[in-house]
Amino acid sequence: MKIRTRFAPSPTGFMHVGNLRTALYEYLTAKHEDGTFVLRIEDTDQERYVEGATDVIYNTLKTAGLTHDEGPDIGGDFGPYVQSERLNMYKPYAEQLVKECKAYYCFCTKERLDELRASAKEGEVIGYDRHCRCLPQSEIDEKLAAGIPYVIRQMAPLEGESTYHDCVYGDITIKNEELDDQVLIKADGFPTYNFANVIDDHTMGITHVVRGSEYLSSTPKYNALYDAFGWEIPTYIHLPLIMGKSVDENGETVVSKLSKRHGSTGFFDLVNEGYLPEAIMNYIALLGWSPAGEFENREIFKMEELIKAFDINGISKSPSVFDYDKLEWVNAEYIKAMSSEEFLAHAKPYYDDIGVDAGCYELLEEILKPRITRFTQITEKLEFLKELEDYDIALFEHKKSKSTLETSKDALEAAIPLLAECDWTREAITEVLTGLAAAKEVKNALIMWPVRIAAAGVAVTPGGCAEVLILLGKDEAIRRLNIGLEKITKG
Ligand code: GLU
């Protein structure tokens, strides 16, 4: 049997990393077995409709590298793949259950149901009292003929127990008396969310249902429907929540469901912060799944490797905590592993923004690759190239290199004419500056420190003195060194 999984997001306009992990595990479950990954848009709840929300879903899957085999945009043999385009398909299934005495018409008014609910004691949840479950056929016919509005409810089993197996949580048993006579078709003729979900999964041939653990408790209701129809229940893989860590006002660490207060939780928010889609997917693959066998303890996985390594048995039921530092580390690993072409493609927009000369690309790659964990950091790291900010001459004083205003003045006075004559290569610049230190019989740092400060105007730069000079270009570097000397002279 070929595995068929589906990602069934509701179009809310936002893709939480938890939903994306569900999509990823669905994709991997299917692809590991050469199966089919289906995209279905669950938009039965039209009140929650958000403009452009389906595009967010398409863009997310595309950017994340989760290519679906069937879906609203590409079609397939089991369409339509948007619930609102399937609305007429559901009622006949409910009618079939009515005919087989597994469902019934319920004519109870909203007022009656409200009263019923209001009669509940505090803390008590009252389900439907099954008032219409046993109406005489003649009464039903009369009401239908009179056009009285109705919903269709399932006749849930009243006794016994139901057990189902979940691949992550094991066997789950409930007493059937806990099952409500759930509404399948609403008074407007449209299906309830749960009913549509089951009909869709069955008619789309879905074999494995992967979704959040918040659906564990509704699953018996879904199974009651599969049983009523005599359909095979799919394999269930419910995923634990993703948690976030924060510190409360008493300084205690609190772990709670991952939300905005822990950091970005949306896929595109993370992408905009500079996390690479491949790194995000790699990281969230490991949020709740541990590789085993030949892949044990491995942390960096390309998508093809995930497909190979993924195994449902490696999913843990204990909730995992989203660790932004770990994501940062994974991202840095992806950057380090990039070819020069890939690195440049990602870095170029930031270079262009600063106005970096193409001749510096190679040097910059060498300097930045080991130092950045996200490409967005380039802007800040190279900010000093844009223009020389007004800086405090106290920057020239540096304890460790024993640099003072006086030594800095001497160093700059001597270095400027030498550099003005020098070939603008790293080797030549280094040779000039170390040669100067040797001639003056001082440590290299006593020359390098003031030159780098005058060139950059900031204390921290990526790369050392020679690199900073090269990046600036000769004219700009000499101009800045003269400004530095003038600043110190004026005091
Ligand atoms: N539409 C549901 C959601 O977005 C999916 C439920 C399911 O996968 O069965 O949470």
Coordinates of N, CA and C and ligand atoms in Angstrom, one line a residue, residues 6-12 19 22 26 40-44 48 83 193-194 197-198 201 209-212 214-215 219 222 236 238, ligand 1:
R6 N -1.3 14.0 4.3 CA -1.8 15.3 3.8 C -1.4 16.4 4.9
F7 N -1.2 17.6 4.4 CA -1.0 18.7 5.2 C -2.3 19.5 5.0
A8 N -3.0 19.7 6.1 CA -4.4 20.3 6.0 C -4.5 21.6 6.8
P9 N -3.8 22.6 6.4 CA -3.8 23.8 7.2 C -5.1 24.6 7.0
S10 N -5.5 25.3 8.0 CA -6.6 26.3 7.8 C -5.9 27.6 7.4
P11 N -6.4 28.3 6.4 CA -5.7 29.5 6.0 C -5.9 30.7 6.9
T12 N -4.9 30.8 7.8 CA -5.0 31.9 8.8 C -4.1 33.0 8.5
N19 N 3.1 24.2 13.1 CA 2.4 23.7 11.9 C 3.3 23.3 10.8
T22 N 4.6 19.9 11.6 CA 3.6 18.9 11.2 C 3.7 18.7 9.7
E26 N 4.8 15.2 7.9 CA 3.9 14.5 7.0 C 4.7 14.2 5.7
R40 N -4.1 20.0 1.4 CA -5.6 20.3 1.4 C -5.8 21.5 2.2
I41 N -6.6 22.5 1.7 CA -6.9 23.7 2.5 C -8.2 23.5 3.2
E42 N -8.1 23.6 4.5 CA -9.3 23.4 5.3 C -10.0 24.8 5.7
D43 N -10.8 25.2 4.8 CA -11.4 26.5 5.0 C -12.9 26.5 5.2
T44 N -13.4 25.4 5.9 CA -14.8 25.4 6.2 C -15.3 26.5 7.0
R48 N -13.4 32.9 9.4 CA -12.0 33.2 9.8 C -11.2 33.4 8.5
Q83 N -11.6 22.8 0.8 CA -12.9 22.3 1.3 C -14.0 23.1 0.8
Y193 N -16.6 21.0 10.9 CA -15.2 20.8 10.6 C -14.8 19.4 10.7
N194 N -15.2 18.7 11.8 CA -14.7 17.3 12.1 C -15.2 16.4 11.0
N197 N -13.4 16.9 7.7 CA -12.0 16.3 7.9 C -12.0 14.8 7.6
V198 N -12.9 14.1 8.2 CA -12.9 12.7 8.1 C -13.3 12.2 6.7
D201 N -10.3 13.0 4.5 CA -9.2 12.0 4.6 C -9.5 10.7 4.0
V209 N -2.3 10.0 9.2 CA -2.7 11.4 9.6 C -1.6 11.9 10.7
V210 N -0.9 12.9 10.3 CA 0.0 13.5 11.2 C -0.5 14.9 11.6
R211 N -0.7 15.1 12.9 CA -1.2 16.4 13.3 C -0.9 16.7 14.8
G212 N -1.2 17.9 15.3 CA -0.8 18.3 16.6 C -1.6 17.4 17.7
E214 N -3.2 18.3 20.1 CA -4.5 18.9 20.5 C -5.7 18.1 19.8
Y215 N -5.4 17.3 18.8 CA -6.5 16.5 18.2 C -6.6 15.1 18.8
T219 N -10.0 12.6 18.3 CA -9.8 11.4 17.4 C -10.9 10.3 17.7
Y222 N -13.7 11.0 15.5 CA -13.4 10.8 14.1 C -13.5 9.3 13.9
Y236 N -2.4 7.0 13.0 CA -2.3 8.3 13.6 C -0.9 8.6 14.2
H238 N 0.3 11.7 16.3 CA 0.0 13.0 16.9 C 1.3 13.5 17.5
Ligands
GLU1 N1 -7.0 22.2 9.8 C1 -6.4 21.7 11.0 C2 -5.4 22.6 11.5 O1 -5.0 23.6 10.8 C3 -5.7 20.4 10.6 C4 -6.2 19.2 11.4 C5 -5.8 17.9 10.9 O2 -4.6 17.8 10.4 O3 -6.5 16.9 11.0 O4 -5.0 22.5 12.7

